[in-house]
Short mmCIF file of N, CA and C in Angstrom, two decimals:
data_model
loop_
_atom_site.label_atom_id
_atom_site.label_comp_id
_atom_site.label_asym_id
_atom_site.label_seq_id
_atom_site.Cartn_x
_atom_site.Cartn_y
_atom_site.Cartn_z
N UNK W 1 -21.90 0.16 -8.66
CA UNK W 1 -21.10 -0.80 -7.91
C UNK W 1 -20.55 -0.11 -6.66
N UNK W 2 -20.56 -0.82 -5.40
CA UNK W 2 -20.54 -0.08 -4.25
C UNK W 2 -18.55 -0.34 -4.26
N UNK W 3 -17.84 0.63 -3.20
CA UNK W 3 -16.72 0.97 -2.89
C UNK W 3 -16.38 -0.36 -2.34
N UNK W 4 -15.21 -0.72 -2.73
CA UNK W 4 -14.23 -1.90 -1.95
C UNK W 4 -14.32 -1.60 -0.59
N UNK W 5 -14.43 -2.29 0.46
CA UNK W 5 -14.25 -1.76 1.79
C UNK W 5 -12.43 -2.10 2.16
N UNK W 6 -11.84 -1.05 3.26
CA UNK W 6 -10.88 -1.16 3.26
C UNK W 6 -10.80 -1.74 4.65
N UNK W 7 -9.60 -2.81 4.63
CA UNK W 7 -9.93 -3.26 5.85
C UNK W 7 -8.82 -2.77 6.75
N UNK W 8 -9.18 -2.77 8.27
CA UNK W 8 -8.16 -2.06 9.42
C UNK W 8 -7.09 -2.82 10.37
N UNK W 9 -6.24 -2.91 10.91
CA UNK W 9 -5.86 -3.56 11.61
C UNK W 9 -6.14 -3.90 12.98
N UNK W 10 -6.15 -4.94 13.64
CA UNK W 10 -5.54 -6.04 12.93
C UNK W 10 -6.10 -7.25 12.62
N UNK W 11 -6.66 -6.46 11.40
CA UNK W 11 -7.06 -7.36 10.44
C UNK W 11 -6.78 -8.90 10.24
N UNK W 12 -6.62 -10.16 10.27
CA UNK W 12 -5.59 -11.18 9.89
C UNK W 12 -5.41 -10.99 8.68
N UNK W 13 -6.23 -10.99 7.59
CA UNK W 13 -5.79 -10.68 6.30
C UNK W 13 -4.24 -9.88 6.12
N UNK W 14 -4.48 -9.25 6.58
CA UNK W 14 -3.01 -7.87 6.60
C UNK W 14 -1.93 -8.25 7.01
N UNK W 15 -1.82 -9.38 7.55
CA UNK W 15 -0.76 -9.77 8.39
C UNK W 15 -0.04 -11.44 7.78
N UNK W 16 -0.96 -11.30 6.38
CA UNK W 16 -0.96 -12.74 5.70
C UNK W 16 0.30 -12.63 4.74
N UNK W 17 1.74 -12.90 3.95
CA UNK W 17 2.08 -12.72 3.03
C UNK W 17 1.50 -12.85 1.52
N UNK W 18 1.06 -12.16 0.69
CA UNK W 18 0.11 -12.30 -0.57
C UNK W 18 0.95 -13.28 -1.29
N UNK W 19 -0.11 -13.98 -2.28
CA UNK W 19 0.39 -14.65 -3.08
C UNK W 19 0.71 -14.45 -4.20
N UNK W 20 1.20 -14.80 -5.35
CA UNK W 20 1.73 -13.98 -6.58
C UNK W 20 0.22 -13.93 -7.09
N UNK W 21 -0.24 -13.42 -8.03
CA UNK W 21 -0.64 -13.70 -9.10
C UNK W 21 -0.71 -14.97 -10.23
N UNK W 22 -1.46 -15.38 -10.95
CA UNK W 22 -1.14 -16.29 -11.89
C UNK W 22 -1.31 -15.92 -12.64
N UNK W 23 -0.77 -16.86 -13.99
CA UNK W 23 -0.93 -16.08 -15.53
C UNK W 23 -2.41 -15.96 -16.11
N UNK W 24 -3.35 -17.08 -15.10
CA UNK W 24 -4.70 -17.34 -16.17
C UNK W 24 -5.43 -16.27 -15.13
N UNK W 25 -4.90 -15.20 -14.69
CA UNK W 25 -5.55 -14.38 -13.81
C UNK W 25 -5.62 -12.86 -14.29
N UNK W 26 -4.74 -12.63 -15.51
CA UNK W 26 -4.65 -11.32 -15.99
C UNK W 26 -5.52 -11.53 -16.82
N UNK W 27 -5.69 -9.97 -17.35
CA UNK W 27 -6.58 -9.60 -18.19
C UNK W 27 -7.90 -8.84 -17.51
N UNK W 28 -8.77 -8.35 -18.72
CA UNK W 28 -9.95 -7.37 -18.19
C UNK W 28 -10.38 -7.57 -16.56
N UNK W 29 -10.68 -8.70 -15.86
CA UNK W 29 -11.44 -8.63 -15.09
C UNK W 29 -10.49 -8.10 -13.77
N UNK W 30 -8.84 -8.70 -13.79
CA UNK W 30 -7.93 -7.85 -13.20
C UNK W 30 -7.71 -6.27 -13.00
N UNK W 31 -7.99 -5.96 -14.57
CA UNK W 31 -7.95 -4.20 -14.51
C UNK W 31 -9.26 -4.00 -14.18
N UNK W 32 -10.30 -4.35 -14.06
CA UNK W 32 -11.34 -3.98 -13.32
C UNK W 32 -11.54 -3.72 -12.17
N UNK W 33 -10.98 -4.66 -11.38
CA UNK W 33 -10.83 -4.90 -9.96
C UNK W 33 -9.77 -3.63 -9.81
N UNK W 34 -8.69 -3.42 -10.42
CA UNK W 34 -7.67 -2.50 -9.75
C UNK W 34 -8.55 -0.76 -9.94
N UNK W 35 -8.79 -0.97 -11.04
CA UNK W 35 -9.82 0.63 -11.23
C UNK W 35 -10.53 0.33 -9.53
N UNK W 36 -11.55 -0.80 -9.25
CA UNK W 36 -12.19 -0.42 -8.22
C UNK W 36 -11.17 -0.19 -6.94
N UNK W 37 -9.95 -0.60 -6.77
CA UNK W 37 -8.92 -0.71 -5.70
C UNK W 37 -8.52 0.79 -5.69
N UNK W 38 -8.37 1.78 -7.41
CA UNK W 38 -8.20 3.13 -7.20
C UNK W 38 -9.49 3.78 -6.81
N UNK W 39 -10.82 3.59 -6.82
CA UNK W 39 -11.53 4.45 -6.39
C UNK W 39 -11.80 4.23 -4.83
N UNK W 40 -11.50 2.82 -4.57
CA UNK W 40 -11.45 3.44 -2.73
C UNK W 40 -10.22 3.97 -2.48
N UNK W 41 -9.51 4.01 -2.94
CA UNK W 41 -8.04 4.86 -2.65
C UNK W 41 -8.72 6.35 -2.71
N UNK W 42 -8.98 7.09 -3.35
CA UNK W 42 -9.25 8.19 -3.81
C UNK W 42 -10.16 8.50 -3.31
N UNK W 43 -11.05 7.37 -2.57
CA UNK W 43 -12.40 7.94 -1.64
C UNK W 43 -11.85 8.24 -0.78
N UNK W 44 -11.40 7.03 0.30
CA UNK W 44 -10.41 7.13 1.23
C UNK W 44 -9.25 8.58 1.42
N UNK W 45 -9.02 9.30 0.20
CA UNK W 45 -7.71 10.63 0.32
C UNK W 45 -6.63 9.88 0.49
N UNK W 46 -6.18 8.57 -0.29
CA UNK W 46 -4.62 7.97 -0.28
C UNK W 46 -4.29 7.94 -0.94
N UNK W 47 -2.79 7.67 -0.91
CA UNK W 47 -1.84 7.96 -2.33
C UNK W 47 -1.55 6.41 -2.84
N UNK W 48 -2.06 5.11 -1.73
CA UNK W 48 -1.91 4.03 -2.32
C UNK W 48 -2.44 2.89 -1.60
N UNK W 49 -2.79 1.76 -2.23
CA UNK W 49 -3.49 0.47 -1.96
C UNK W 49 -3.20 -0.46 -2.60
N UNK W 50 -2.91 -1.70 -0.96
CA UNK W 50 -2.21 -2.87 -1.57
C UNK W 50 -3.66 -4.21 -1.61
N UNK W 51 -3.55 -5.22 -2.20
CA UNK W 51 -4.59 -5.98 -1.97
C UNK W 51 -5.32 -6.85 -1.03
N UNK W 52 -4.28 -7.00 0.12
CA UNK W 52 -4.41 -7.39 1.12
C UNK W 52 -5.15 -6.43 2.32
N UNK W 53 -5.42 -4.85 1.67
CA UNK W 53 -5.74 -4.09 2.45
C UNK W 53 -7.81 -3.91 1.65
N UNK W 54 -8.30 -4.86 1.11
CA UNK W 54 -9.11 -4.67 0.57
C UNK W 54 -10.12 -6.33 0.38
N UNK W 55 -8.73 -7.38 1.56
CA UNK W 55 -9.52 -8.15 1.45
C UNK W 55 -9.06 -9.16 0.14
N UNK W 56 -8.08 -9.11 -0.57
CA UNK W 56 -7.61 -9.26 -1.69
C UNK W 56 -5.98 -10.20 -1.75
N UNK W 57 -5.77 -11.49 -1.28
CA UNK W 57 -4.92 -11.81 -1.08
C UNK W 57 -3.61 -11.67 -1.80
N UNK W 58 -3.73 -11.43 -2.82
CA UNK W 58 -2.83 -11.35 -4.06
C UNK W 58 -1.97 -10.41 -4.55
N UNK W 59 -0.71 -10.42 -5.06
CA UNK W 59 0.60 -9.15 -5.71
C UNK W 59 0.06 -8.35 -6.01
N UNK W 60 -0.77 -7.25 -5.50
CA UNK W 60 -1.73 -5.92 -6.63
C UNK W 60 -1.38 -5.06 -5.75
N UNK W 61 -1.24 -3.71 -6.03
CA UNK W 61 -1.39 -2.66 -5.64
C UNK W 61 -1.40 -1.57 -6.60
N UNK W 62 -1.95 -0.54 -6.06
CA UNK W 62 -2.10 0.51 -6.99
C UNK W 62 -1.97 1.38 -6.35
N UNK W 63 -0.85 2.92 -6.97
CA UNK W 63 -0.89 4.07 -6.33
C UNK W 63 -0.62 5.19 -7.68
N UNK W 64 -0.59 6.80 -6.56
CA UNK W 64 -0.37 7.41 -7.18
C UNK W 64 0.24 8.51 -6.32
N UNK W 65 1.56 8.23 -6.11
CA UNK W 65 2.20 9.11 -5.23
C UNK W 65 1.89 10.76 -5.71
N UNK W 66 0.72 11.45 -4.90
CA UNK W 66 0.90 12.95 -5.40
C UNK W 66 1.37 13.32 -4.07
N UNK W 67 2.51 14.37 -3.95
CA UNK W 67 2.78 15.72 -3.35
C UNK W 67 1.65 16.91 -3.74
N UNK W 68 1.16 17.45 -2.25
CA UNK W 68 0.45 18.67 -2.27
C UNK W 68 1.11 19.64 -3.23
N UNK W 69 1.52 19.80 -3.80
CA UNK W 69 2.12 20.85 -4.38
C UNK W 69 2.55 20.61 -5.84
N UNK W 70 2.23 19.31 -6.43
CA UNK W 70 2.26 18.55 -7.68
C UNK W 70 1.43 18.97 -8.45
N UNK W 71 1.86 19.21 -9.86
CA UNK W 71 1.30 19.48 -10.61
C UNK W 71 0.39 18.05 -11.12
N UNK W 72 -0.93 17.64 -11.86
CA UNK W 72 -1.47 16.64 -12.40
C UNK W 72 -0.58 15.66 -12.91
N UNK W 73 0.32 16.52 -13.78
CA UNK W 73 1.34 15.89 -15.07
C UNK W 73 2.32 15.13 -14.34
N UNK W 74 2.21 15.94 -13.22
CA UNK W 74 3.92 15.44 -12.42
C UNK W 74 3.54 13.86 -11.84
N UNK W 75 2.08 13.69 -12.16
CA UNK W 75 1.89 12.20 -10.91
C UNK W 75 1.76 11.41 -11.85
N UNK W 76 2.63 10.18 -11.14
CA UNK W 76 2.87 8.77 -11.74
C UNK W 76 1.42 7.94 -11.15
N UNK W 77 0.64 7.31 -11.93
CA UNK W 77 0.06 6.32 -11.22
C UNK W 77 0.43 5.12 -12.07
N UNK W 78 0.07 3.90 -10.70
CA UNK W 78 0.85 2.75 -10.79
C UNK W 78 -0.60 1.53 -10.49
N UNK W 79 -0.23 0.87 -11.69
CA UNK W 79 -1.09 -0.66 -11.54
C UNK W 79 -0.53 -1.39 -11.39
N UNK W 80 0.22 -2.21 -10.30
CA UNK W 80 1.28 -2.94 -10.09
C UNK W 80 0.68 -4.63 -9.78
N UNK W 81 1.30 -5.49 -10.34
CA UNK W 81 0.79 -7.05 -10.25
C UNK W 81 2.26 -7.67 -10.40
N UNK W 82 2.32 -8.38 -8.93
CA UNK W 82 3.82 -9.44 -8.85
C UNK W 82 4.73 -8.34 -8.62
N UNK W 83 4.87 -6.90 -7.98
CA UNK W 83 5.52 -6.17 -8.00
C UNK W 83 7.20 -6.74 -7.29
N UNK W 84 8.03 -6.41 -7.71
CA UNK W 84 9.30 -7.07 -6.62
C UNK W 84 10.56 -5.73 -6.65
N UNK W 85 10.72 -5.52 -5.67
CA UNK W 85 12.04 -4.48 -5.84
C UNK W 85 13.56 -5.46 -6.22
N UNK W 86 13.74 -4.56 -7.20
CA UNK W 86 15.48 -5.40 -7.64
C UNK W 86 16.70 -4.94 -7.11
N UNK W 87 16.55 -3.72 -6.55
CA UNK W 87 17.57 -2.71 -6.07
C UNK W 87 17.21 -1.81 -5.71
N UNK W 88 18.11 -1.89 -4.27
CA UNK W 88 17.76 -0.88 -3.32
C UNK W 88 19.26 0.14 -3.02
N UNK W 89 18.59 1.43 -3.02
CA UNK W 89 20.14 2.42 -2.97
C UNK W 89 20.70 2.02 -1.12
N UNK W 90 21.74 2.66 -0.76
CA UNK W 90 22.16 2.75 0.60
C UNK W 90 21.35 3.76 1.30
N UNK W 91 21.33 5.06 0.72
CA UNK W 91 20.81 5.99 1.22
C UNK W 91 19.77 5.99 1.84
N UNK W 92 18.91 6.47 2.50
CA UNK W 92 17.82 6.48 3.23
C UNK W 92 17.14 7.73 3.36
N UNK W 93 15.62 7.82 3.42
CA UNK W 93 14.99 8.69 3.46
C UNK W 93 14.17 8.20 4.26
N UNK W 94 13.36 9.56 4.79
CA UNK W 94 11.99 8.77 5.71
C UNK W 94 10.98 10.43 5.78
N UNK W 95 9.51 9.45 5.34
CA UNK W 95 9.01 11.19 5.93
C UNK W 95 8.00 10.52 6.55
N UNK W 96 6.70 11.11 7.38
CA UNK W 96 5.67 10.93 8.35
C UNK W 96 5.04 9.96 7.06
N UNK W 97 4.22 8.91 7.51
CA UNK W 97 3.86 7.95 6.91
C UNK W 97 2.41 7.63 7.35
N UNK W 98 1.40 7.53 6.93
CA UNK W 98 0.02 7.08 7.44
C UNK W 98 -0.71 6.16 6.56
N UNK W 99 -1.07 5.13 6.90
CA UNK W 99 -2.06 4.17 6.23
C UNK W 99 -3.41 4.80 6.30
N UNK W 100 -4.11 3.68 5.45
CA UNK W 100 -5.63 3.55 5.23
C UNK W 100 -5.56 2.54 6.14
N UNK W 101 -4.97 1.36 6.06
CA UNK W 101 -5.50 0.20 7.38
C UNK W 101 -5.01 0.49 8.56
N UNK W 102 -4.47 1.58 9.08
CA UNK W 102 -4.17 2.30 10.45
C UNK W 102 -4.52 3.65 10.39
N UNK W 103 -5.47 3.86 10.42
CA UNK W 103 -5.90 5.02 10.68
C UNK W 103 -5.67 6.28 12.27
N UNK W 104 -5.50 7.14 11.75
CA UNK W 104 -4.85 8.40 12.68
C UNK W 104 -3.45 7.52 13.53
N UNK W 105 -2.82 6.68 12.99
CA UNK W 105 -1.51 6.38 13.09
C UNK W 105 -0.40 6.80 11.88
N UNK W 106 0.26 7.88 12.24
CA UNK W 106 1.60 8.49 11.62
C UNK W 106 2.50 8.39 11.48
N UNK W 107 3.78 7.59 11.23
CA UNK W 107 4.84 7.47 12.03
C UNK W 107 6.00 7.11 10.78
N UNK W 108 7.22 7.65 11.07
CA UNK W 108 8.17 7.74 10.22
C UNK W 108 9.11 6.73 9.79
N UNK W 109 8.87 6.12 8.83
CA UNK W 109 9.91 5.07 8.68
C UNK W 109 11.22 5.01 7.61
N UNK W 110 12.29 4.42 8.18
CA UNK W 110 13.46 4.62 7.44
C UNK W 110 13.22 3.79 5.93
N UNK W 111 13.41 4.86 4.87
CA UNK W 111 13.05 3.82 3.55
C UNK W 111 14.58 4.15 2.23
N UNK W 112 14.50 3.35 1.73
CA UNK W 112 15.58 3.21 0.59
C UNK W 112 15.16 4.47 -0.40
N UNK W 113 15.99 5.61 -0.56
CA UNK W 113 15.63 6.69 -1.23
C UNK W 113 15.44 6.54 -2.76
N UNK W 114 15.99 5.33 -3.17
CA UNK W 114 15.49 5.03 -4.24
C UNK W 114 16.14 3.66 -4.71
N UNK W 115 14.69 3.19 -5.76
CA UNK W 115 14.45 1.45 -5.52
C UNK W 115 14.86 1.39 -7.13
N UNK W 116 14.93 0.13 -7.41
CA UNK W 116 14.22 -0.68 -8.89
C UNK W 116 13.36 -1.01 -8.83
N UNK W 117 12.38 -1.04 -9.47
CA UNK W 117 11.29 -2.48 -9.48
C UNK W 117 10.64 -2.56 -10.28
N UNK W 118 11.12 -3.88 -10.58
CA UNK W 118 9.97 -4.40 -12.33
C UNK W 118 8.19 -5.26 -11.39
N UNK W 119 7.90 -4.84 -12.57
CA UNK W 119 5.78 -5.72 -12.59
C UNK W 119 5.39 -5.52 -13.94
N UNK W 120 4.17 -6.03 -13.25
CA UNK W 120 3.38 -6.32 -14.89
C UNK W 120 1.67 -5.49 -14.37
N UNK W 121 1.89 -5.12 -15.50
CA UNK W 121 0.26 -4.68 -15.36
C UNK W 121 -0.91 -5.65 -15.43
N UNK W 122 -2.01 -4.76 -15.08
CA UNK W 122 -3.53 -5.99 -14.80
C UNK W 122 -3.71 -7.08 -16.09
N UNK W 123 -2.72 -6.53 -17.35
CA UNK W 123 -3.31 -7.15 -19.14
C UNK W 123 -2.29 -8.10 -18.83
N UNK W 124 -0.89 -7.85 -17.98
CA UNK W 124 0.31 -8.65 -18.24
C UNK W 124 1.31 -8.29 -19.37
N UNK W 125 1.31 -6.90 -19.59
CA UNK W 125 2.60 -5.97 -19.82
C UNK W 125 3.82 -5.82 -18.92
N UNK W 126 4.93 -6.46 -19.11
CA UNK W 126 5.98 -6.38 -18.03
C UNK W 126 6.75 -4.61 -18.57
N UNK W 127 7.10 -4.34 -17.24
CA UNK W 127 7.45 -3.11 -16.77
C UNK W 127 8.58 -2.98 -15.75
N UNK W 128 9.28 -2.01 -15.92
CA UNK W 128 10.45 -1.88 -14.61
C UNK W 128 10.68 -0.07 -14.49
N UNK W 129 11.05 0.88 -13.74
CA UNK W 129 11.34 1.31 -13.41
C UNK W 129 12.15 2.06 -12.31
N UNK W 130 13.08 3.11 -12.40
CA UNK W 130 13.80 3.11 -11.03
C UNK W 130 12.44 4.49 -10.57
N UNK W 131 12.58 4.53 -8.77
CA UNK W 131 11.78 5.71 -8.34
C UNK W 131 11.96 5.94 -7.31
N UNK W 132 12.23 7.11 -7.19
CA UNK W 132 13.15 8.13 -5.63
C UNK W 132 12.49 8.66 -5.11
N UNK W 133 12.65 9.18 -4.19
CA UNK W 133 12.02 10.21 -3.04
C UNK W 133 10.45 9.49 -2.40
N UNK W 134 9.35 10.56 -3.11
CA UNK W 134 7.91 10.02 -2.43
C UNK W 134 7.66 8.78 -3.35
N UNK W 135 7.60 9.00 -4.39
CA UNK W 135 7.57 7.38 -4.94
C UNK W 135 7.71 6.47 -4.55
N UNK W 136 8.90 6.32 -3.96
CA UNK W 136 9.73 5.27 -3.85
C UNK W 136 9.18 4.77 -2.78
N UNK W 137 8.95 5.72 -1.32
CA UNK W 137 7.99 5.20 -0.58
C UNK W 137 6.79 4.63 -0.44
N UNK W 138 5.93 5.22 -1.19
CA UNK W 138 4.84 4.23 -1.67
C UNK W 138 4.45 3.03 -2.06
N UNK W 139 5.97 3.47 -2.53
CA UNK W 139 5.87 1.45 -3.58
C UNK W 139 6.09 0.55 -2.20
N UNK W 140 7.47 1.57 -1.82
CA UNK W 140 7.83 0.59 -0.38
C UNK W 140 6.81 -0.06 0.85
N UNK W 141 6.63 0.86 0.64
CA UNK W 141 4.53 0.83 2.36
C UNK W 141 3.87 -0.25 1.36
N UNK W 142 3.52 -0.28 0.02
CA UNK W 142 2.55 -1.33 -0.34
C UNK W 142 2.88 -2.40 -0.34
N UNK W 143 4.17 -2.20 -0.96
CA UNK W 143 4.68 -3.78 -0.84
C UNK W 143 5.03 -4.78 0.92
N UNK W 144 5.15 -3.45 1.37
CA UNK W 144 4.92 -4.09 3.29
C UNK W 144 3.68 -4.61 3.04
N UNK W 145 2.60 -4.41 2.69
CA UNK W 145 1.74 -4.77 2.58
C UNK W 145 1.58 -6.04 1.90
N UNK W 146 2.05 -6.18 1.00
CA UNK W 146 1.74 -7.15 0.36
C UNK W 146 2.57 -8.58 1.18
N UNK W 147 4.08 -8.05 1.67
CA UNK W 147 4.66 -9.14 2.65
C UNK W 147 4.05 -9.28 4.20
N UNK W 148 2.59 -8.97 4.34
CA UNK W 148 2.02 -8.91 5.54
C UNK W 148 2.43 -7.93 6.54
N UNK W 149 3.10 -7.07 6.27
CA UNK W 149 3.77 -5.80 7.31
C UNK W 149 2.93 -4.49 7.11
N UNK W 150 2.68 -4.54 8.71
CA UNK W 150 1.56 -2.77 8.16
C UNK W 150 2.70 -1.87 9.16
N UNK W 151 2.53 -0.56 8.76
CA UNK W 151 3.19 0.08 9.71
C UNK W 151 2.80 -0.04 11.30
N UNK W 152 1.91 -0.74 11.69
CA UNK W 152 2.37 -0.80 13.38
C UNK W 152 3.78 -1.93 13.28
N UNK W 153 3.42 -2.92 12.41
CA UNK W 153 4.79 -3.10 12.90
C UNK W 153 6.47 -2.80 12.36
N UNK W 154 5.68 -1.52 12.07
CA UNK W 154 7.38 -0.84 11.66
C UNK W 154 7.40 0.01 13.29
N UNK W 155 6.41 0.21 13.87
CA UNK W 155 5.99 1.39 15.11
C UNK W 155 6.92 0.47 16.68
N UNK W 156 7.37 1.43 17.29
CA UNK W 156 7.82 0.42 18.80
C UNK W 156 6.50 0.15 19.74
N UNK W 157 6.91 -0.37 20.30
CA UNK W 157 5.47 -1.62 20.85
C UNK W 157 4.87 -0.61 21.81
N UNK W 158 5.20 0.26 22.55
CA UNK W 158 4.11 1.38 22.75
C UNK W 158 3.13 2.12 22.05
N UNK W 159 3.96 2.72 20.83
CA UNK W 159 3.01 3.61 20.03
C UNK W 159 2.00 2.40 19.38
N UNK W 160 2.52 1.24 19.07
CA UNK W 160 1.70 0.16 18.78
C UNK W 160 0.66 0.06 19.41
N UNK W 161 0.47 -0.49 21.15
CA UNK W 161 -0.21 -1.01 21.97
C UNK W 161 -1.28 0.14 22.04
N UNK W 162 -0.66 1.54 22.12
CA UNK W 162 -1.37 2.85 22.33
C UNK W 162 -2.27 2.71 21.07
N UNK W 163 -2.07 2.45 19.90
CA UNK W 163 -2.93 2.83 18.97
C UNK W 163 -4.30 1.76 18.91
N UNK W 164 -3.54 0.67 18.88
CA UNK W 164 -4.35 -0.45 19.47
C UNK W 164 -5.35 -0.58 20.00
N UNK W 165 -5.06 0.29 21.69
CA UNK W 165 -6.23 0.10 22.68
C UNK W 165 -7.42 1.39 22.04
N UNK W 166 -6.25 2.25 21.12
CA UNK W 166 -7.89 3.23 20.90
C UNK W 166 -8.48 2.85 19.73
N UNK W 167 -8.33 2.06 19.06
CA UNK W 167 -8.83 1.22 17.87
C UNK W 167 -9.79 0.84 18.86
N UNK W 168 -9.50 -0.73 19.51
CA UNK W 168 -10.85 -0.83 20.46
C UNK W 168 -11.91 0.08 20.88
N UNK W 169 -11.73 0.92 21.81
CA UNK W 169 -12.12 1.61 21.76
C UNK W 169 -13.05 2.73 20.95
N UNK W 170 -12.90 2.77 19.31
CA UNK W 170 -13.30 3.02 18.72
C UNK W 170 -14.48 1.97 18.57
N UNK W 171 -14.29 0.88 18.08
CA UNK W 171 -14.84 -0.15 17.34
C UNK W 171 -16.01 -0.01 18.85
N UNK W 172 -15.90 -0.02 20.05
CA UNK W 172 -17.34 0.03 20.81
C UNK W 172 -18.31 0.74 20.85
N UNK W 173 -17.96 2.20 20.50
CA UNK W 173 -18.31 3.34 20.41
C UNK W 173 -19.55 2.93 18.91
N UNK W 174 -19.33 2.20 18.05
CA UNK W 174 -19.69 2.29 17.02
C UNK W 174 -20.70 1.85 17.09
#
């Protein structure tokens, strides 16, 4: 079975708010689809993928926040369906940030150092956990994703427009 293609901005898909999930939608053929959502993640070298970035209108994402310096044991991976944050701390964190649907765009965004958030897995096991630091970001970037927000538009409308025109640019070359 060939790799999910990931799609780039600006995409319209990406820019769509996803829709929930339904109940007659879980089960095997859901966790199928998300296994294939982790192996273009992992082709790709990302720590996470939302469904809208795959072409996939719907509450899914899947990650696995690793730090270079993480042990195997230390990484959480996440099958997330209907994901919703319940609580968000005051505090703030932010580190350099890069998508799969913006490619060689970097850019730092202010995020809640640590969240709540309950989901359900691909079978429809409900789940909640709290998660800080890189975690927490991850969940945060996918779920932009999932509310139609990619990081250009967390970016100011230069570094935007700039990335933009060399996207074009790319895409002729090809």
């Amino acid at each position: 079975m060939s790799l999910l293609k990931i799609l780039t901005a600006p995409h319209p898909v990406l820019k769509k708010k996803a829709r929930p999930v339904e109940e007659s939608e879980f089960g095997p053929e859901l966790e199928e689809h998300m296994h294939r959502m982790l192996d273009a993640m992992y082709d790709a070298n990302g720590v996470g993928l939302a469904g809208p970035q795959v072409g996939d209108s719907r509450r899914i994402l899947v990650a696995e926040p690793r730090l270079e310096n993480a042990e195997d044991d230390e990484t959480s991976l996440f099958m997330m369906v209907n994901p919703e944050i319940t609580l968000r701390s005051d505090d703030e964190i932010g580190c350099e940030e890069g998508c799969l649907s913006v490619p060689d765009f970097n850019f730092t965004v202010p995020r809640s150092a640590k969240i709540n958030v309950k989901w359900r897995t691909p079978t429809g096991e409900a789940m909640s956990r709290t998660l800080s630091d890189f975690e927490s970001i991850v969940i945060q970037h996918e779920i932009d994703h999932l509310d139609g927000i990619t990081l250009l538009d967390r970016a100011s409308r230069p570094h935007r427009r700039k990335w933009l025109q060399q996207e074009k640019k790319r895409k002729r070359r090809r």
